[in-house]
PDB file of C-alpha atoms and ligand atoms in Angstrom:
ATOM      1  CA  UNK A   1    -125.401-110.500 -19.252  1.00 50.00           C
ATOM      2  CA  UNK A   2    -127.186-106.899 -19.657  1.00 56.00           C
ATOM      3  CA  UNK A   3    -124.885-105.831 -17.785  1.00 62.00           C
ATOM      4  CA  UNK A   4    -121.621-106.556 -20.414  1.00 72.00           C
ATOM      5  CA  UNK A   5    -123.847-105.458 -23.208  1.00 83.00           C
ATOM      6  CA  UNK A   6    -124.273-102.355 -21.039  1.00 88.00           C
ATOM      7  CA  UNK A   7    -120.638-101.841 -20.741  1.00 94.00           C
ATOM      8  CA  UNK A   8    -120.492-102.083 -24.750  1.00 96.00           C
ATOM      9  CA  UNK A   9    -123.187 -99.680 -25.334  1.00 97.00           C
ATOM     10  CA  UNK A  10    -121.137 -97.121 -23.166  1.00 97.00           C
ATOM     11  CA  UNK A  11    -118.000 -98.155 -25.002  1.00 97.00           C
ATOM     12  CA  UNK A  12    -119.542 -98.128 -28.531  1.00 98.00           C
ATOM     13  CA  UNK A  13    -121.248 -93.949 -27.812  1.00 97.00           C
ATOM     14  CA  UNK A  14    -117.527 -93.218 -26.478  1.00 97.00           C
ATOM     15  CA  UNK A  15    -115.501 -94.879 -29.633  1.00 98.00           C
ATOM     16  CA  UNK A  16    -117.712 -93.300 -32.399  1.00 98.00           C
ATOM     17  CA  UNK A  17    -118.721 -89.960 -30.702  1.00 97.00           C
ATOM     18  CA  UNK A  18    -119.015 -86.823 -33.340  1.00 95.00           C
ATOM     19  CA  UNK A  19    -117.223 -84.997 -30.752  1.00 96.00           C
ATOM     20  CA  UNK A  20    -113.670 -86.637 -31.083  1.00 95.00           C
ATOM     21  CA  UNK A  21    -110.846 -85.425 -33.105  1.00 93.00           C
ATOM     22  CA  UNK A  22    -109.229 -88.892 -33.382  1.00 93.00           C
ATOM     23  CA  UNK A  23    -110.244 -92.125 -32.751  1.00 94.00           C
ATOM     24  CA  UNK A  24    -110.568 -93.501 -29.255  1.00 95.00           C
ATOM     25  CA  UNK A  25    -108.347 -96.418 -28.744  1.00 93.00           C
ATOM     26  CA  UNK A  26    -108.702 -96.968 -25.873  1.00 94.00           C
ATOM     27  CA  UNK A  27    -112.378 -97.309 -26.082  1.00 96.00           C
ATOM     28  CA  UNK A  28    -112.582 -99.124 -29.159  1.00 95.00           C
ATOM     29  CA  UNK A  29    -109.881-102.230 -27.811  1.00 91.00           C
ATOM     30  CA  UNK A  30    -111.898-102.252 -24.738  1.00 94.00           C
ATOM     31  CA  UNK A  31    -115.206-103.183 -27.031  1.00 96.00           C
ATOM     32  CA  UNK A  32    -112.281-105.445 -28.526  1.00 93.00           C
ATOM     33  CA  UNK A  33    -111.531-107.010 -25.156  1.00 91.00           C
ATOM     34  CA  UNK A  34    -115.251-107.581 -24.292  1.00 94.00           C
ATOM     35  CA  UNK A  35    -115.561-110.034 -27.703  1.00 93.00           C
ATOM     36  CA  UNK A  36    -112.491-111.971 -27.095  1.00 90.00           C
ATOM     37  CA  UNK A  37    -114.045-112.528 -23.101  1.00 88.00           C
ATOM     38  CA  UNK A  38    -117.132-113.704 -24.637  1.00 89.00           C
ATOM     39  CA  UNK A  39    -119.052-110.764 -22.893  1.00 92.00           C
ATOM     40  CA  UNK A  40    -120.494-109.367 -25.662  1.00 95.00           C
ATOM     41  CA  UNK A  41    -121.390-111.623 -28.545  1.00 95.00           C
ATOM     42  CA  UNK A  42    -120.201-110.422 -32.165  1.00 95.00           C
ATOM     43  CA  UNK A  43    -123.700-110.280 -33.274  1.00 96.00           C
ATOM     44  CA  UNK A  44    -124.998-108.045 -30.805  1.00 96.00           C
ATOM     45  CA  UNK A  45    -122.069-106.187 -31.372  1.00 97.00           C
ATOM     46  CA  UNK A  46    -121.954-105.693 -35.393  1.00 97.00           C
ATOM     47  CA  UNK A  47    -125.360-104.978 -35.108  1.00 97.00           C
ATOM     48  CA  UNK A  48    -125.296-102.036 -32.910  1.00 97.00           C
ATOM     49  CA  UNK A  49    -122.481-100.920 -35.430  1.00 98.00           C
ATOM     50  CA  UNK A  50    -124.363-101.078 -38.172  1.00 97.00           C
ATOM     51  CA  UNK A  51    -126.684 -98.125 -36.673  1.00 97.00           C
ATOM     52  CA  UNK A  52    -123.381 -95.974 -36.114  1.00 98.00           C
ATOM     53  CA  UNK A  53    -121.924 -97.222 -39.982  1.00 98.00           C
ATOM     54  CA  UNK A  54    -125.345 -95.207 -41.349  1.00 97.00           C
ATOM     55  CA  UNK A  55    -125.417 -92.111 -39.158  1.00 96.00           C
ATOM     56  CA  UNK A  56    -125.355 -88.826 -40.828  1.00 95.00           C
ATOM     57  CA  UNK A  57    -122.478 -87.635 -38.559  1.00 95.00           C
ATOM     58  CA  UNK A  58    -119.067 -88.410 -40.776  1.00 94.00           C
ATOM     59  CA  UNK A  59    -117.188 -88.949 -37.615  1.00 95.00           C
ATOM     60  CA  UNK A  60    -119.266 -91.218 -36.073  1.00 97.00           C
ATOM     61  CA  UNK A  61    -119.437 -93.440 -39.849  1.00 97.00           C
ATOM     62  CA  UNK A  62    -115.895 -93.487 -39.780  1.00 97.00           C
ATOM     63  CA  UNK A  63    -115.085 -94.102 -36.031  1.00 97.00           C
ATOM     64  CA  UNK A  64    -117.302 -97.071 -36.194  1.00 98.00           C
ATOM     65  CA  UNK A  65    -116.062 -98.450 -39.628  1.00 97.00           C
ATOM     66  CA  UNK A  66    -112.336 -98.339 -37.021  1.00 97.00           C
ATOM     67  CA  UNK A  67    -114.197-100.571 -34.061  1.00 97.00           C
ATOM     68  CA  UNK A  68    -115.074-102.919 -36.909  1.00 97.00           C
ATOM     69  CA  UNK A  69    -111.655-102.941 -38.295  1.00 95.00           C
ATOM     70  CA  UNK A  70    -110.265-103.347 -34.829  1.00 94.00           C
ATOM     71  CA  UNK A  71    -112.438-106.501 -33.750  1.00 95.00           C
ATOM     72  CA  UNK A  72    -111.548-108.222 -36.874  1.00 93.00           C
ATOM     73  CA  UNK A  73    -107.618-107.803 -36.444  1.00 89.00           C
ATOM     74  CA  UNK A  74    -108.345-108.531 -32.229  1.00 88.00           C
ATOM     75  CA  UNK A  75    -111.183-110.767 -32.012  1.00 90.00           C
ATOM     76  CA  UNK A  76    -110.409-113.659 -34.122  1.00 87.00           C
ATOM     77  CA  UNK A  77    -113.162-116.769 -36.443  1.00 88.00           C
ATOM     78  CA  UNK A  78    -115.857-115.641 -34.291  1.00 89.00           C
ATOM     79  CA  UNK A  79    -116.086-112.104 -35.337  1.00 94.00           C
ATOM     80  CA  UNK A  80    -114.411-113.308 -39.244  1.00 93.00           C
ATOM     81  CA  UNK A  81    -117.624-115.621 -39.154  1.00 92.00           C
ATOM     82  CA  UNK A  82    -120.184-113.082 -38.467  1.00 95.00           C
ATOM     83  CA  UNK A  83    -118.146-110.524 -40.495  1.00 95.00           C
ATOM     84  CA  UNK A  84    -118.363-112.574 -43.888  1.00 94.00           C
ATOM     85  CA  UNK A  85    -121.591-114.069 -43.364  1.00 95.00           C
ATOM     86  CA  UNK A  86    -123.903-113.155 -46.820  1.00 96.00           C
ATOM     87  CA  UNK A  87    -126.160-110.752 -44.328  1.00 96.00           C
ATOM     88  CA  UNK A  88    -123.314-108.457 -43.242  1.00 97.00           C
ATOM     89  CA  UNK A  89    -122.055-108.724 -46.941  1.00 97.00           C
ATOM     90  CA  UNK A  90    -125.285-107.550 -48.174  1.00 98.00           C
ATOM     91  CA  UNK A  91    -125.149-104.404 -45.639  1.00 98.00           C
ATOM     92  CA  UNK A  92    -121.328-103.438 -46.633  1.00 98.00           C
ATOM     93  CA  UNK A  93    -122.652-103.361 -50.647  1.00 98.00           C
ATOM     94  CA  UNK A  94    -125.525-101.395 -49.922  1.00 98.00           C
ATOM     95  CA  UNK A  95    -123.030 -99.202 -47.511  1.00 98.00           C
ATOM     96  CA  UNK A  96    -120.850 -98.506 -50.267  1.00 97.00           C
ATOM     97  CA  UNK A  97    -123.419 -97.507 -51.880  1.00 97.00           C
ATOM     98  CA  UNK A  98    -125.540 -95.179 -50.133  1.00 97.00           C
ATOM     99  CA  UNK A  99    -122.936 -93.658 -47.826  1.00 96.00           C
ATOM    100  CA  UNK A 100    -122.588 -89.887 -48.260  1.00 95.00           C
ATOM    101  CA  UNK A 101    -119.491 -89.714 -46.590  1.00 95.00           C
ATOM    102  CA  UNK A 102    -116.491 -90.024 -48.980  1.00 96.00           C
ATOM    103  CA  UNK A 103    -113.897 -91.228 -46.853  1.00 95.00           C
ATOM    104  CA  UNK A 104    -116.178 -94.062 -45.052  1.00 97.00           C
ATOM    105  CA  UNK A 105    -116.278 -95.308 -48.240  1.00 97.00           C
ATOM    106  CA  UNK A 106    -112.946 -95.163 -49.312  1.00 96.00           C
ATOM    107  CA  UNK A 107    -111.531 -96.700 -45.862  1.00 96.00           C
ATOM    108  CA  UNK A 108    -114.093 -99.131 -46.701  1.00 97.00           C
ATOM    109  CA  UNK A 109    -112.671-100.706 -49.792  1.00 97.00           C
ATOM    110  CA  UNK A 110    -109.727-100.588 -48.593  1.00 94.00           C
ATOM    111  CA  UNK A 111    -111.336-102.659 -45.362  1.00 94.00           C
ATOM    112  CA  UNK A 112    -112.702-105.266 -48.189  1.00 96.00           C
ATOM    113  CA  UNK A 113    -109.524-105.252 -50.001  1.00 93.00           C
ATOM    114  CA  UNK A 114    -107.724-106.566 -46.954  1.00 91.00           C
ATOM    115  CA  UNK A 115    -109.900-108.561 -45.430  1.00 92.00           C
ATOM    116  CA  UNK A 116    -110.239-110.771 -48.718  1.00 92.00           C
ATOM    117  CA  UNK A 117    -106.721-111.061 -49.208  1.00 87.00           C
ATOM    118  CA  UNK A 118    -106.453-112.098 -45.290  1.00 85.00           C
ATOM    119  CA  UNK A 119    -108.997-115.065 -45.441  1.00 87.00           C
ATOM    120  CA  UNK A 120    -108.282-115.651 -49.222  1.00 84.00           C
ATOM    121  CA  UNK A 121    -107.387-119.484 -49.024  1.00 79.00           C
ATOM    122  CA  UNK A 122    -110.610-119.812 -46.854  1.00 82.00           C
ATOM    123  CA  UNK A 123    -113.632-120.922 -48.578  1.00 84.00           C
ATOM    124  CA  UNK A 124    -116.012-120.123 -44.987  1.00 87.00           C
ATOM    125  CA  UNK A 125    -115.543-116.315 -46.372  1.00 88.00           C
ATOM    126  CA  UNK A 126    -117.085-116.826 -49.893  1.00 92.00           C
ATOM    127  CA  UNK A 127    -119.641-114.200 -49.694  1.00 95.00           C
ATOM    128  CA  UNK A 128    -116.335-111.477 -48.534  1.00 95.00           C
ATOM    129  CA  UNK A 129    -115.311-112.392 -52.146  1.00 95.00           C
ATOM    130  CA  UNK A 130    -118.777-112.408 -53.960  1.00 96.00           C
ATOM    131  CA  UNK A 131    -119.019-109.200 -52.405  1.00 97.00           C
ATOM    132  CA  UNK A 132    -115.447-107.715 -53.420  1.00 97.00           C
ATOM    133  CA  UNK A 133    -116.383-109.012 -57.462  1.00 97.00           C
ATOM    134  CA  UNK A 134    -119.823-107.859 -57.440  1.00 98.00           C
ATOM    135  CA  UNK A 135    -118.151-104.593 -56.705  1.00 98.00           C
ATOM    136  CA  UNK A 136    -115.149-104.313 -59.060  1.00 97.00           C
ATOM    137  CA  UNK A 137    -118.055-105.350 -61.803  1.00 98.00           C
ATOM    138  CA  UNK A 138    -120.116-102.448 -60.559  1.00 97.00           C
ATOM    139  CA  UNK A 139    -117.423 -99.875 -61.058  1.00 97.00           C
ATOM    140  CA  UNK A 140    -115.449 -99.327 -57.783  1.00 97.00           C
ATOM    141  CA  UNK A 141    -111.733 -98.525 -57.490  1.00 96.00           C
ATOM    142  CA  UNK A 142    -110.646-100.828 -54.876  1.00 95.00           C
ATOM    143  CA  UNK A 143    -106.727 -99.139 -52.968  1.00 91.00           C
ATOM    144  CA  UNK A 144    -103.625-100.890 -53.545  1.00 85.00           C
ATOM    145  CA  UNK A 145    -103.045-103.763 -50.976  1.00 81.00           C
ATOM    146  CA  UNK A 146    -101.071-103.121 -47.876  1.00 75.00           C
ATOM    147  CA  UNK A 147    -100.314-106.483 -46.720  1.00 67.00           C
ATOM    148  CA  UNK A 148     -99.982-105.272 -43.120  1.00 67.00           C
ATOM    149  CA  UNK A 149    -103.200-104.389 -43.308  1.00 69.00           C
ATOM    150  CA  UNK A 150    -104.433-107.739 -43.439  1.00 66.00           C
ATOM    151  CA  UNK A 151    -102.132-108.996 -40.685  1.00 64.00           C
ATOM    152  CA  UNK A 152    -104.726-110.432 -37.446  1.00 65.00           C
ATOM    153  CA  UNK A 153    -103.313-110.332 -33.866  1.00 56.00           C
ATOM    154  CA  UNK A 154    -101.799-113.742 -32.936  1.00 52.00           C
ATOM    155  CA  UNK A 155    -103.794-116.562 -30.849  1.00 65.00           C
ATOM    156  CA  UNK A 156    -107.372-115.617 -29.979  1.00 73.00           C
ATOM    157  CA  UNK A 157    -109.478-118.364 -27.263  1.00 81.00           C
ATOM    158  CA  UNK A 158    -110.562-121.446 -28.659  1.00 84.00           C
ATOM    159  CA  UNK A 159    -114.397-121.405 -29.012  1.00 87.00           C
ATOM    160  CA  UNK A 160    -116.073-122.873 -26.475  1.00 92.00           C
ATOM    161  CA  UNK A 161    -117.450-126.989 -26.976  1.00 94.00           C
ATOM    162  CA  UNK A 162    -120.129-128.343 -25.369  1.00 94.00           C
ATOM    163  CA  UNK A 163    -121.326-131.496 -23.505  1.00 96.00           C
ATOM    164  CA  UNK A 164    -123.268-133.281 -20.761  1.00 97.00           C
ATOM    165  CA  UNK A 165    -120.153-134.261 -18.767  1.00 96.00           C
ATOM    166  CA  UNK A 166    -117.457-132.610 -17.106  1.00 96.00           C
ATOM    167  CA  UNK A 167    -114.500-132.993 -19.235  1.00 96.00           C
ATOM    168  CA  UNK A 168    -112.209-133.434 -16.481  1.00 94.00           C
ATOM    169  CA  UNK A 169    -113.996-135.929 -13.886  1.00 95.00           C
ATOM    170  CA  UNK A 170    -116.764-136.921 -15.888  1.00 96.00           C
ATOM    171  CA  UNK A 171    -119.685-135.522 -13.675  1.00 96.00           C
ATOM    172  CA  UNK A 172    -122.997-135.590 -14.891  1.00 97.00           C
ATOM    173  CA  UNK A 173    -124.191-132.267 -15.342  1.00 98.00           C
ATOM    174  CA  UNK A 174    -127.969-131.206 -13.878  1.00 97.00           C
ATOM    175  CA  UNK A 175    -129.967-128.322 -12.694  1.00 96.00           C
ATOM    176  CA  UNK A 176    -127.474-128.130  -9.604  1.00 95.00           C
ATOM    177  CA  UNK A 177    -124.247-129.746 -11.108  1.00 96.00           C
ATOM    178  CA  UNK A 178    -123.717-126.781 -13.463  1.00 97.00           C
ATOM    179  CA  UNK A 179    -122.205-126.131 -16.550  1.00 97.00           C
ATOM    180  CA  UNK A 180    -118.873-123.750 -16.478  1.00 97.00           C
ATOM    181  CA  UNK A 181    -116.350-123.526 -19.468  1.00 96.00           C
ATOM    182  CA  UNK A 182    -111.956-122.829 -19.472  1.00 96.00           C
ATOM    183  CA  UNK A 183    -111.600-119.788 -21.471  1.00 94.00           C
ATOM    184  CA  UNK A 184    -108.050-121.141 -21.880  1.00 93.00           C
ATOM    185  CA  UNK A 185    -108.644-124.166 -23.653  1.00 94.00           C
ATOM    186  CA  UNK A 186    -112.374-124.158 -24.469  1.00 94.00           C
ATOM    187  CA  UNK A 187    -113.788-127.057 -22.410  1.00 96.00           C
ATOM    188  CA  UNK A 188    -116.224-127.528 -20.691  1.00 97.00           C
ATOM    189  CA  UNK A 189    -116.131-128.724 -16.984  1.00 97.00           C
ATOM    190  CA  UNK A 190    -118.037-128.377 -13.190  1.00 97.00           C
ATOM    191  CA  UNK A 191    -117.579-125.972 -10.941  1.00 97.00           C
ATOM    192  CA  UNK A 192    -115.242-127.923  -8.831  1.00 96.00           C
ATOM    193  CA  UNK A 193    -112.797-128.382 -12.222  1.00 96.00           C
ATOM    194  CA  UNK A 194    -112.842-125.019 -12.551  1.00 97.00           C
ATOM    195  CA  UNK A 195    -112.980-123.053  -9.671  1.00 97.00           C
ATOM    196  CA  UNK A 196    -109.716-121.134 -10.638  1.00 96.00           C
ATOM    197  CA  UNK A 197    -109.068-118.396 -12.287  1.00 96.00           C
ATOM    198  CA  UNK A 198    -106.159-116.575 -14.014  1.00 94.00           C
ATOM    199  CA  UNK A 199    -105.088-113.921 -16.525  1.00 89.00           C
ATOM    200  CA  UNK A 200    -104.770-115.153 -20.102  1.00 86.00           C
ATOM    201  CA  UNK A 201    -102.059-111.976 -22.032  1.00 79.00           C
ATOM    202  CA  UNK A 202    -101.557-114.864 -25.038  1.00 76.00           C
ATOM    203  CA  UNK A 203    -105.548-114.703 -25.951  1.00 80.00           C
ATOM    204  CA  UNK A 204    -105.559-110.574 -24.611  1.00 73.00           C
ATOM    205  CA  UNK A 205    -107.691-111.445 -21.921  1.00 81.00           C
ATOM    206  CA  UNK A 206    -106.062-108.983 -18.996  1.00 77.00           C
ATOM    207  CA  UNK A 207    -108.487-109.915 -16.617  1.00 85.00           C
ATOM    208  CA  UNK A 208    -108.887-112.436 -14.590  1.00 91.00           C
ATOM    209  CA  UNK A 209    -111.459-115.758 -16.050  1.00 94.00           C
ATOM    210  CA  UNK A 210    -112.691-118.713 -15.371  1.00 96.00           C
ATOM    211  CA  UNK A 211    -110.054-121.359 -16.317  1.00 97.00           C
ATOM    212  CA  UNK A 212    -110.075-125.256 -15.886  1.00 97.00           C
ATOM    213  CA  UNK A 213    -107.149-127.209 -13.532  1.00 94.00           C
ATOM    214  CA  UNK A 214    -104.786-128.228 -16.389  1.00 94.00           C
ATOM    215  CA  UNK A 215    -105.002-124.800 -17.703  1.00 94.00           C
ATOM    216  CA  UNK A 216    -104.446-123.264 -13.875  1.00 95.00           C
ATOM    217  CA  UNK A 217    -101.211-124.702 -13.733  1.00 91.00           C
ATOM    218  CA  UNK A 218     -99.836-123.992 -17.340  1.00 88.00           C
ATOM    219  CA  UNK A 219    -100.618-120.343 -17.031  1.00 84.00           C
ATOM    220  CA  UNK A 220     -99.187-120.008 -13.736  1.00 84.00           C
ATOM    221  CA  UNK A 221     -96.053-122.408 -14.251  1.00 80.00           C
ATOM    222  CA  UNK A 222     -92.423-120.022 -14.078  1.00 73.00           C
ATOM    223  CA  UNK A 223     -91.546-120.026 -17.231  1.00 60.00           C
ATOM    224  CA  UNK A 224     -88.648-122.440 -17.798  1.00 57.00           C
ATOM    225  CA  UNK A 225     -86.920-120.497 -20.198  1.00 47.00           C
TER     226      UNK A 225
HETATM  227  O1  LIG B 301    -125.029-121.206 -14.843  1.00 64.02           O
HETATM  228  P1  LIG B 301    -126.253-121.789 -16.258  1.00 64.02           P
HETATM  229  O2  LIG B 301    -127.034-120.828 -16.256  1.00 64.02           O
HETATM  230  O3  LIG B 301    -125.810-123.309 -16.364  1.00 64.02           O
HETATM  231  O4  LIG B 301    -124.525-120.970 -17.048  1.00 64.02           O
HETATM  232  C1  LIG B 301    -123.559-121.563 -17.860  1.00 64.02           C
HETATM  233  C2  LIG B 301    -122.636-120.341 -17.198  1.00 64.02           C
HETATM  234  O5  LIG B 301    -122.985-118.801 -17.970  1.00 64.02           O
HETATM  235  C3  LIG B 301    -121.245-120.748 -17.481  1.00 64.02           C
HETATM  236  O6  LIG B 301    -120.685-119.261 -17.355  1.00 64.02           O
HETATM  237  P2  LIG B 301    -119.055-119.783 -16.675  1.00 64.02           P
HETATM  238  O7  LIG B 301    -117.583-120.040 -17.400  1.00 64.02           O
HETATM  239  O8  LIG B 301    -118.589-118.130 -16.082  1.00 64.02           O
HETATM  240  O9  LIG B 301    -119.385-119.913 -15.033  1.00 64.02           O
HETATM  241  C4  LIG B 301    -120.818-120.624 -19.103  1.00 64.02           C
HETATM  242  O10 LIG B 301    -119.311-121.403 -19.087  1.00 64.02           O
HETATM  243  C5  LIG B 301    -121.870-122.489 -19.451  1.00 64.02           C
HETATM  244  O11 LIG B 301    -121.938-122.543 -20.753  1.00 64.02           O
HETATM  245  C6  LIG B 301    -123.818-121.760 -19.122  1.00 64.02           C
HETATM  246  O12 LIG B 301    -124.055-123.221 -19.470  1.00 64.02           O
HETATM  247 ZN1  LIG B 302    -114.980-131.901 -13.108  1.00 64.02          ZN
HETATM  248 ZN1  LIG B 303    -108.765-125.841 -19.837  1.00 64.02          ZN
END
């Protein structure tokens, strides 16, 4: 686990370096890949980003906000849930109040507006709606919404299911027979039923990851079209 978060920490330093003249999109998108591939948990990522967002350096704080924006666009519901949790919305409210960087505040208002539009139909993200209402009541002026800002990347890999037996052959898990997850369908399997790996471009996963036999067949069969 450490190896994966160690990689994340290095990428975050690069993506939010105060020496950057322009955003480091390569590192930013590699961060998204780590989250998408379940190598780093969104909670860990957002906790690390909070420190960067409150940096005294305007570039670091601003680039950190661009990383959050990319995560929301590219990593799907697991990030959306963390982002719109009350605790993080309270942090964003405080950041809007306390940041000394006008560019961060402007970008933050733009993002809160875009996220509210994107999640407007989903009651799960009520804390974000409350945040925007509270900030409007406090006199914050939100920019005109660009709907393009609120579009998100297509598919993201499904969340992992849990279970005591292999989803395919029903063998019981135990100290020897370990659990594994297929990154394509998210189901839980034994080692024998997830012995192969493949890339999953439709989920933005470019490296070979563990998949179950049926998802392997599905992902590797020549396309009929
Ligand atoms: O080996 P364990 O200590 O049981 O841990 C399991 C591995 O981390 C599996 O990773 P993998 O799918 O990449 O094998 C994961 O899918 C299971 O949920 C975990 O229980
Ligand atoms: Zn099995
Ligand atoms: Zn599968």
